Amino acid sequence: MPEVGIRELLEAGVHFGHQTRRWNPKMRRFIHGERGGIYIIDLLQTQRLLEQAQQFAGELARRGGIVLFVGTKKQARDAVKDVAEAAGMPFVNHRWLGGLLTNFQTINQRIRRLHDLERYEGEGQLALLPTRERLSAQSDLEKLRANLGGVKYMQRTPDAMFVIDLKTEAIAVREAQRLRIPIIGLVDTNCDPDGIDFVIPGNDDAIKSCAVIAHAIGDAARDGRLSFTAEEERQRAEEEERVRREAEERARREAEEQARREAEQQAAAAAAATEAEGGGDRAAAEAEVAEAREELGVPQPDPAITPEARTDEVQADVAHPAPPAEDPTPDPVSPPASEVEAESPTTTADAEAQTEPAPETQEQNA
């Protein structure tokens, strides 16, 4: 941020105020003294307050804010226009239209009309109109350029306003105060500093004085605007890089998915072709079996015999077990229960007789 020294302020005549009989007592604290019936402004306070205003304007522009430069008096018109255009900020240097801030929606319609007329002029459509309509459109275009040419790119109300000569721009100051827009003002000894957020005491009637103060604020706003633009470019570049990386990653995944699908399709086609050819895997397996038989010395089967016939032969060679011989003697019929009960005691007696030894045998043993 460029600094403005005391010497530069002295050379520009910023310290000269109005006559002592034309002063506002509220400016007493900014007056250093009186010489030849003219108040002398304290430049030390001017320098300090100017630095504060520069810091505010620069910080506001660095955040993307808008500073509206206003100066419609002849001494400030050129300086306001040059400074605002260099900083990329809107300006009003011809005439303040009532409601420019408080009735911005209506003013915005006139701004759109200005853009339309400029487009018609650039495309050559105005020259094709009848004489009366062409003259009316050209007159309207000149008037709109004079009043709204500096604010034709302002899409919304500004975030701050820089004003030269509070008395001349009283309507603009009241509109900004109604909307609570911060005001940076170059305030002379005959003005009321109340309601001004950043007061810069100084001479507002000299061309050099207006130019020095306007350039100081404009340079700060320009530097902040450049920082904001550079940050926007960096963020835009990062966003483009992120989008590019995402697109590359998406393309890579799609390529991998496409390759996988193609591989699956090729595998399915190969399997279908193998099955149509008669089972290549089975032929390979049979070839391996034949090689193993040759290594083991097992005779190879006759290829003329079909696998089904070979299977039947193998089954015929297997020795089947003989069926059990049938007993020609018929199974005895089970006796009735009465006979079983009658035979049971006899059978028991016979068994006991067989068990007891004969008497002769017992005597011989004795």
Short mmCIF file of C-alpha atoms in Angstrom, two decimals:
data_model
loop_
_atom_site.label_atom_id
_atom_site.label_comp_id
_atom_site.label_asym_id
_atom_site.label_seq_id
_atom_site.Cartn_x
_atom_site.Cartn_y
_atom_site.Cartn_z
CA MET A 1 0.00 0.00 0.00
CA PRO A 2 1.58 3.31 -1.06
CA GLU A 3 2.14 5.81 1.72
CA VAL A 4 1.53 9.52 1.31
CA GLY A 5 3.99 11.71 3.21
CA ILE A 6 3.62 15.13 4.74
CA ARG A 7 5.73 16.73 2.01
CA GLU A 8 3.48 15.38 -0.72
CA LEU A 9 0.41 16.65 1.12
CA LEU A 10 2.00 20.08 1.55
CA GLU A 11 2.92 20.28 -2.17
CA ALA A 12 -0.66 19.39 -3.12
CA GLY A 13 -2.11 22.09 -0.82
CA VAL A 14 -4.15 19.66 1.26
CA HIS A 15 -3.58 21.80 4.36
CA PHE A 16 -5.52 24.82 3.09
CA GLY A 17 -9.02 25.17 4.52
CA HIS A 18 -11.83 27.69 3.99
CA GLN A 19 -12.02 31.18 5.29
CA THR A 20 -12.48 31.62 9.00
CA ARG A 21 -15.96 33.06 8.52
CA ARG A 22 -17.03 29.99 6.54
CA TRP A 23 -16.26 27.10 8.80
CA ASN A 24 -18.05 24.39 10.70
CA PRO A 25 -17.24 24.28 14.44
CA LYS A 26 -17.35 20.46 14.33
CA MET A 27 -14.09 20.60 12.35
CA ARG A 28 -12.31 22.40 15.17
CA ARG A 29 -10.35 19.28 16.23
CA PHE A 30 -8.77 18.96 12.78
CA ILE A 31 -7.63 22.61 12.50
CA HIS A 32 -4.03 23.46 13.30
CA GLY A 33 -4.32 27.22 13.17
CA GLU A 34 -5.22 30.27 11.09
CA ARG A 35 -3.19 32.34 8.65
CA GLY A 36 -4.40 35.26 6.60
CA GLY A 37 -8.03 34.56 7.40
CA ILE A 38 -7.76 30.94 6.24
CA TYR A 39 -7.77 27.90 8.48
CA ILE A 40 -4.77 25.56 8.29
CA ILE A 41 -5.56 21.85 8.59
CA ASP A 42 -3.39 19.60 10.76
CA LEU A 43 -1.60 17.39 8.23
CA LEU A 44 -0.40 14.98 10.91
CA GLN A 45 -4.00 14.00 11.56
CA THR A 46 -4.68 13.99 7.83
CA GLN A 47 -1.83 11.55 7.21
CA ARG A 48 -2.88 9.27 10.07
CA LEU A 49 -6.55 9.21 9.07
CA LEU A 50 -5.63 8.73 5.41
CA GLU A 51 -3.64 5.61 6.31
CA GLN A 52 -6.62 4.21 8.21
CA ALA A 53 -8.87 4.85 5.22
CA GLN A 54 -6.35 3.19 2.91
CA GLN A 55 -6.19 0.10 5.11
CA PHE A 56 -9.97 -0.14 5.16
CA ALA A 57 -10.32 0.26 1.39
CA GLY A 58 -7.52 -2.21 0.68
CA GLU A 59 -8.90 -4.84 3.05
CA LEU A 60 -12.39 -4.41 1.62
CA ALA A 61 -11.16 -4.79 -1.96
CA ARG A 62 -9.05 -7.80 -0.94
CA ARG A 63 -12.25 -9.53 0.21
CA GLY A 64 -13.93 -8.78 -3.13
CA GLY A 65 -15.80 -5.67 -1.96
CA ILE A 66 -16.80 -2.71 -4.12
CA VAL A 67 -15.82 0.91 -3.45
CA LEU A 68 -17.89 3.53 -5.26
CA PHE A 69 -15.92 6.71 -6.08
CA VAL A 70 -18.06 9.84 -6.17
CA GLY A 71 -16.88 13.28 -7.23
CA THR A 72 -19.05 15.39 -9.54
CA LYS A 73 -17.40 18.79 -9.06
CA LYS A 74 -15.07 19.95 -11.82
CA GLN A 75 -11.93 19.76 -9.67
CA ALA A 76 -12.51 16.04 -8.95
CA ARG A 77 -14.08 14.60 -12.11
CA ASP A 78 -10.95 13.55 -13.94
CA ALA A 79 -9.18 12.24 -10.85
CA VAL A 80 -12.18 10.17 -9.79
CA LYS A 81 -12.57 8.65 -13.25
CA ASP A 82 -8.89 7.80 -13.69
CA VAL A 83 -8.51 6.31 -10.22
CA ALA A 84 -11.70 4.23 -10.39
CA GLU A 85 -10.91 2.84 -13.83
CA ALA A 86 -7.39 1.92 -12.72
CA ALA A 87 -8.75 0.12 -9.65
CA GLY A 88 -11.62 -1.55 -11.53
CA MET A 89 -14.23 0.16 -9.35
CA PRO A 90 -17.47 1.99 -10.24
CA PHE A 91 -17.60 5.78 -10.17
CA VAL A 92 -19.95 8.74 -10.58
CA ASN A 93 -18.29 11.90 -11.90
CA HIS A 94 -20.99 13.69 -13.89
CA ARG A 95 -24.26 13.80 -11.99
CA TRP A 96 -25.64 11.84 -9.08
CA LEU A 97 -29.01 10.35 -9.99
CA GLY A 98 -31.40 10.37 -7.05
CA GLY A 99 -32.11 6.82 -5.92
CA LEU A 100 -28.92 5.36 -7.37
CA LEU A 101 -28.47 3.41 -4.14
CA THR A 102 -31.88 3.40 -2.46
CA ASN A 103 -33.73 2.59 -5.70
CA PHE A 104 -31.10 0.47 -7.37
CA GLN A 105 -33.63 -1.88 -9.02
CA THR A 106 -35.00 0.95 -11.16
CA ILE A 107 -31.52 2.24 -11.92
CA ASN A 108 -30.55 -1.28 -12.94
CA GLN A 109 -33.21 -1.22 -15.66
CA ARG A 110 -31.62 1.93 -17.11
CA ILE A 111 -28.24 0.23 -16.94
CA ARG A 112 -29.62 -2.66 -19.01
CA ARG A 113 -30.97 -0.12 -21.49
CA LEU A 114 -27.47 1.36 -21.73
CA HIS A 115 -25.99 -2.07 -22.48
CA ASP A 116 -28.62 -2.70 -25.17
CA LEU A 117 -27.95 0.62 -26.90
CA GLU A 118 -24.20 0.04 -26.84
CA ARG A 119 -24.71 -3.41 -28.35
CA TYR A 120 -26.94 -1.98 -31.06
CA GLU A 121 -24.32 0.65 -31.80
CA GLY A 122 -21.53 -1.92 -31.96
CA GLU A 123 -23.53 -4.18 -34.28
CA GLY A 124 -24.50 -1.25 -36.54
CA GLN A 125 -28.22 -1.56 -35.92
CA LEU A 126 -28.65 2.09 -34.91
CA ALA A 127 -27.57 3.21 -38.38
CA LEU A 128 -30.40 1.16 -39.91
CA LEU A 129 -33.11 2.97 -37.95
CA PRO A 130 -35.13 5.86 -39.39
CA THR A 131 -33.62 9.28 -38.83
CA ARG A 132 -35.94 10.36 -36.01
CA GLU A 133 -35.54 7.07 -34.07
CA ARG A 134 -31.79 7.01 -34.66
CA LEU A 135 -31.33 10.54 -33.27
CA SER A 136 -33.49 9.74 -30.26
CA ALA A 137 -31.55 6.55 -29.52
CA GLN A 138 -28.21 8.33 -29.86
CA SER A 139 -29.31 11.11 -27.53
CA ASP A 140 -30.52 8.57 -24.99
CA LEU A 141 -27.22 6.70 -25.29
CA GLU A 142 -25.14 9.82 -24.66
CA LYS A 143 -27.21 10.76 -21.64
CA LEU A 144 -27.00 7.28 -20.14
CA ARG A 145 -23.24 7.15 -20.72
CA ALA A 146 -22.77 10.46 -18.93
CA ASN A 147 -24.89 9.54 -15.91
CA LEU A 148 -24.44 5.77 -15.64
CA GLY A 149 -21.32 5.03 -17.66
CA GLY A 150 -19.25 4.61 -14.53
CA VAL A 151 -21.66 2.22 -12.80
CA LYS A 152 -22.77 0.11 -15.79
CA TYR A 153 -20.82 -2.90 -14.47
CA MET A 154 -22.02 -2.52 -10.87
CA GLN A 155 -24.31 -5.49 -10.24
CA ARG A 156 -25.22 -4.58 -6.66
CA THR A 157 -24.97 -1.76 -4.16
CA PRO A 158 -21.38 -0.95 -3.16
CA ASP A 159 -19.74 -2.01 0.09
CA ALA A 160 -18.19 1.44 0.68
CA MET A 161 -18.18 4.87 -0.90
CA PHE A 162 -15.45 7.47 -1.31
CA VAL A 163 -16.77 11.03 -1.56
CA ILE A 164 -15.09 14.31 -2.37
CA ASP A 165 -16.90 17.40 -0.98
CA LEU A 166 -19.72 16.33 1.32
CA LYS A 167 -21.80 19.44 0.58
CA THR A 168 -21.87 18.89 -3.16
CA GLU A 169 -22.64 15.17 -2.76
CA ALA A 170 -25.19 15.62 0.04
CA ILE A 171 -27.78 13.37 -1.69
CA ALA A 172 -25.26 10.56 -2.19
CA VAL A 173 -24.16 10.84 1.44
CA ARG A 174 -27.74 10.62 2.72
CA GLU A 175 -28.49 7.55 0.58
CA ALA A 176 -25.34 5.81 1.78
CA GLN A 177 -26.14 6.65 5.39
CA ARG A 178 -29.68 5.33 4.96
CA LEU A 179 -28.31 2.03 3.66
CA ARG A 180 -25.54 2.05 6.30
CA ILE A 181 -22.79 1.99 3.71
CA PRO A 182 -19.39 3.06 5.12
CA ILE A 183 -18.27 6.43 3.80
CA ILE A 184 -14.72 7.65 3.22
CA GLY A 185 -14.87 11.41 2.81
CA LEU A 186 -12.45 14.21 1.99
CA VAL A 187 -13.81 16.77 4.47
CA ASP A 188 -13.00 20.47 4.28
CA THR A 189 -13.36 22.96 7.16
CA ASN A 190 -16.84 24.05 6.00
CA CYS A 191 -18.35 20.50 6.10
CA ASP A 192 -20.02 18.46 8.83
CA PRO A 193 -17.96 15.34 9.62
CA ASP A 194 -20.76 13.66 11.57
CA GLY A 195 -21.96 10.42 10.00
CA ILE A 196 -18.71 9.91 8.06
CA ASP A 197 -16.98 6.67 9.01
CA PHE A 198 -13.50 7.63 7.77
CA VAL A 199 -12.88 11.37 7.84
CA ILE A 200 -9.91 12.69 5.84
CA PRO A 201 -9.54 16.40 6.67
CA GLY A 202 -8.21 18.28 3.66
CA ASN A 203 -8.76 20.76 0.89
CA ASP A 204 -11.55 19.65 -1.47
CA ASP A 205 -11.38 22.67 -3.79
CA ALA A 206 -7.91 22.15 -5.33
CA ILE A 207 -7.35 19.77 -8.23
CA LYS A 208 -4.01 18.53 -6.86
CA SER A 209 -5.42 17.97 -3.39
CA CYS A 210 -8.38 15.94 -4.73
CA ALA A 211 -6.06 13.96 -7.01
CA VAL A 212 -3.61 13.07 -4.21
CA ILE A 213 -6.29 11.82 -1.83
CA ALA A 214 -8.21 10.02 -4.57
CA HIS A 215 -5.07 8.29 -5.85
CA ALA A 216 -4.12 7.22 -2.33
CA ILE A 217 -7.49 5.52 -1.79
CA GLY A 218 -7.62 4.22 -5.37
CA ASP A 219 -4.15 2.65 -5.20
CA ALA A 220 -5.04 0.83 -1.99
CA ALA A 221 -8.26 -0.46 -3.57
CA ARG A 222 -6.38 -1.48 -6.70
CA ASP A 223 -3.80 -3.48 -4.75
CA GLY A 224 -6.55 -5.22 -2.81
CA ARG A 225 -8.43 -5.93 -6.03
CA LEU A 226 -5.34 -7.45 -7.61
CA SER A 227 -4.85 -9.67 -4.58
CA PHE A 228 -8.47 -10.77 -4.78
CA THR A 229 -8.16 -11.48 -8.51
CA ALA A 230 -4.96 -13.46 -7.98
CA GLU A 231 -6.64 -15.49 -5.26
CA GLU A 232 -9.61 -16.12 -7.55
CA GLU A 233 -7.27 -17.25 -10.32
CA ARG A 234 -5.48 -19.58 -7.94
CA GLN A 235 -8.73 -21.08 -6.71
CA ARG A 236 -9.98 -21.41 -10.26
CA ALA A 237 -6.74 -23.15 -11.27
CA GLU A 238 -7.02 -25.51 -8.31
CA GLU A 239 -10.64 -26.26 -9.18
CA GLU A 240 -9.73 -26.93 -12.81
CA GLU A 241 -6.88 -29.19 -11.69
CA ARG A 242 -9.23 -31.07 -9.36
CA VAL A 243 -11.81 -31.47 -12.12
CA ARG A 244 -9.09 -32.67 -14.52
CA ARG A 245 -7.84 -35.24 -12.02
CA GLU A 246 -11.35 -36.48 -11.37
CA ALA A 247 -11.96 -36.77 -15.10
CA GLU A 248 -8.71 -38.71 -15.56
CA GLU A 249 -9.56 -41.01 -12.65
CA ARG A 250 -13.05 -41.55 -14.03
CA ALA A 251 -11.64 -42.30 -17.50
CA ARG A 252 -9.13 -44.75 -16.00
CA ARG A 253 -11.86 -46.58 -14.07
CA GLU A 254 -14.05 -46.71 -17.17
CA ALA A 255 -11.14 -48.08 -19.20
CA GLU A 256 -10.46 -50.75 -16.59
CA GLU A 257 -14.13 -51.66 -16.47
CA GLN A 258 -14.27 -51.82 -20.26
CA ALA A 259 -11.17 -54.03 -20.35
CA ARG A 260 -12.66 -56.33 -17.72
CA ARG A 261 -15.90 -56.63 -19.68
CA GLU A 262 -13.99 -57.33 -22.87
CA ALA A 263 -11.92 -60.00 -21.09
CA GLU A 264 -15.07 -61.62 -19.74
CA GLN A 265 -16.63 -61.55 -23.19
CA GLN A 266 -13.50 -63.08 -24.74
CA ALA A 267 -13.41 -65.80 -22.08
CA ALA A 268 -17.08 -66.58 -22.65
CA ALA A 269 -16.53 -66.67 -26.41
CA ALA A 270 -13.52 -68.98 -26.00
CA ALA A 271 -15.51 -71.33 -23.76
CA ALA A 272 -18.36 -71.38 -26.25
CA ALA A 273 -15.93 -72.10 -29.12
CA THR A 274 -14.28 -74.92 -27.17
CA GLU A 275 -17.64 -76.48 -26.43
CA ALA A 276 -18.65 -76.20 -30.09
CA GLU A 277 -15.42 -77.89 -31.22
CA GLY A 278 -16.22 -81.05 -29.19
CA GLY A 279 -14.58 -80.50 -25.88
CA GLY A 280 -10.93 -79.59 -26.24
CA ASP A 281 -10.39 -80.08 -22.50
CA ARG A 282 -11.61 -83.69 -22.69
CA ALA A 283 -9.32 -84.42 -25.62
CA ALA A 284 -6.38 -83.01 -23.68
CA ALA A 285 -7.30 -85.14 -20.66
CA GLU A 286 -7.50 -88.28 -22.81
CA ALA A 287 -4.12 -87.49 -24.32
CA GLU A 288 -2.62 -87.21 -20.83
CA VAL A 289 -4.18 -90.56 -19.85
CA ALA A 290 -2.72 -92.19 -22.96
CA GLU A 291 0.74 -90.89 -22.14
CA ALA A 292 0.43 -92.23 -18.62
CA ARG A 293 -0.59 -95.66 -19.92
CA GLU A 294 2.38 -95.74 -22.23
CA GLU A 295 4.74 -94.91 -19.38
CA LEU A 296 3.23 -97.66 -17.20
CA GLY A 297 3.22 -100.23 -20.04
CA VAL A 298 -0.55 -100.64 -20.01
CA PRO A 299 -1.92 -101.57 -23.45
CA GLN A 300 -3.86 -98.84 -25.08
CA PRO A 301 -7.54 -99.40 -25.85
CA ASP A 302 -8.54 -99.87 -29.45
CA PRO A 303 -9.64 -96.48 -30.74
CA ALA A 304 -12.13 -98.21 -33.04
CA ILE A 305 -14.10 -99.35 -29.99
CA THR A 306 -16.37 -96.67 -28.72
CA PRO A 307 -16.23 -95.66 -25.08
CA GLU A 308 -19.69 -97.16 -24.51
CA ALA A 309 -18.66 -100.60 -25.86
CA ARG A 310 -15.45 -100.49 -23.83
CA THR A 311 -17.49 -99.80 -20.72
CA ASP A 312 -19.74 -102.78 -21.44
CA GLU A 313 -16.71 -105.06 -21.90
CA VAL A 314 -15.23 -103.95 -18.61
CA GLN A 315 -18.47 -104.65 -16.87
CA ALA A 316 -18.65 -108.16 -18.51
CA ASP A 317 -15.12 -109.03 -17.38
CA VAL A 318 -15.87 -108.30 -13.76
CA ALA A 319 -16.60 -111.61 -11.85
CA HIS A 320 -20.02 -111.43 -10.37
CA PRO A 321 -20.53 -113.44 -7.11
CA ALA A 322 -22.62 -116.66 -7.42
CA PRO A 323 -26.04 -116.55 -5.92
CA PRO A 324 -26.52 -118.64 -2.73
CA ALA A 325 -27.65 -122.32 -3.26
CA GLU A 326 -31.21 -123.02 -2.45
CA ASP A 327 -31.97 -125.81 0.17
CA PRO A 328 -34.44 -128.33 -1.37
CA THR A 329 -35.62 -129.41 2.09
CA PRO A 330 -38.70 -127.52 2.92
CA ASP A 331 -38.76 -125.53 6.15
CA PRO A 332 -40.47 -127.51 8.92
CA VAL A 333 -43.78 -126.26 9.87
CA SER A 334 -43.87 -124.82 13.34
CA PRO A 335 -45.71 -127.27 15.75
CA PRO A 336 -48.67 -126.12 17.66
CA ALA A 337 -48.25 -124.54 21.04
CA SER A 338 -49.87 -127.58 22.88
CA GLU A 339 -47.31 -130.00 21.45
CA VAL A 340 -44.48 -127.64 22.41
CA GLU A 341 -45.69 -127.54 26.00
CA ALA A 342 -46.07 -131.39 26.10
CA GLU A 343 -42.64 -131.97 24.71
CA SER A 344 -40.92 -129.57 27.02
CA PRO A 345 -40.98 -131.77 30.20
CA THR A 346 -39.90 -134.83 28.27
CA THR A 347 -37.06 -132.97 26.73
CA THR A 348 -35.99 -131.70 30.12
CA ALA A 349 -36.07 -135.21 31.64
CA ASP A 350 -34.07 -136.66 28.83
CA ALA A 351 -31.49 -133.92 29.26
CA GLU A 352 -31.15 -134.62 32.96
CA ALA A 353 -30.82 -138.41 32.35
CA GLN A 354 -28.04 -137.81 29.91
CA THR A 355 -26.31 -135.58 32.40
CA GLU A 356 -26.34 -138.01 35.38
CA PRO A 357 -23.66 -140.79 35.11
CA ALA A 358 -24.62 -144.43 35.18
CA PRO A 359 -24.34 -146.33 38.53
CA GLU A 360 -21.89 -148.81 37.11
CA THR A 361 -19.58 -146.18 36.05
CA GLN A 362 -19.67 -144.62 39.48
CA GLU A 363 -18.83 -147.96 41.14
CA GLN A 364 -15.94 -148.57 38.77
CA ASN A 365 -14.56 -145.22 39.54
CA ALA A 366 -14.80 -145.97 43.26
#
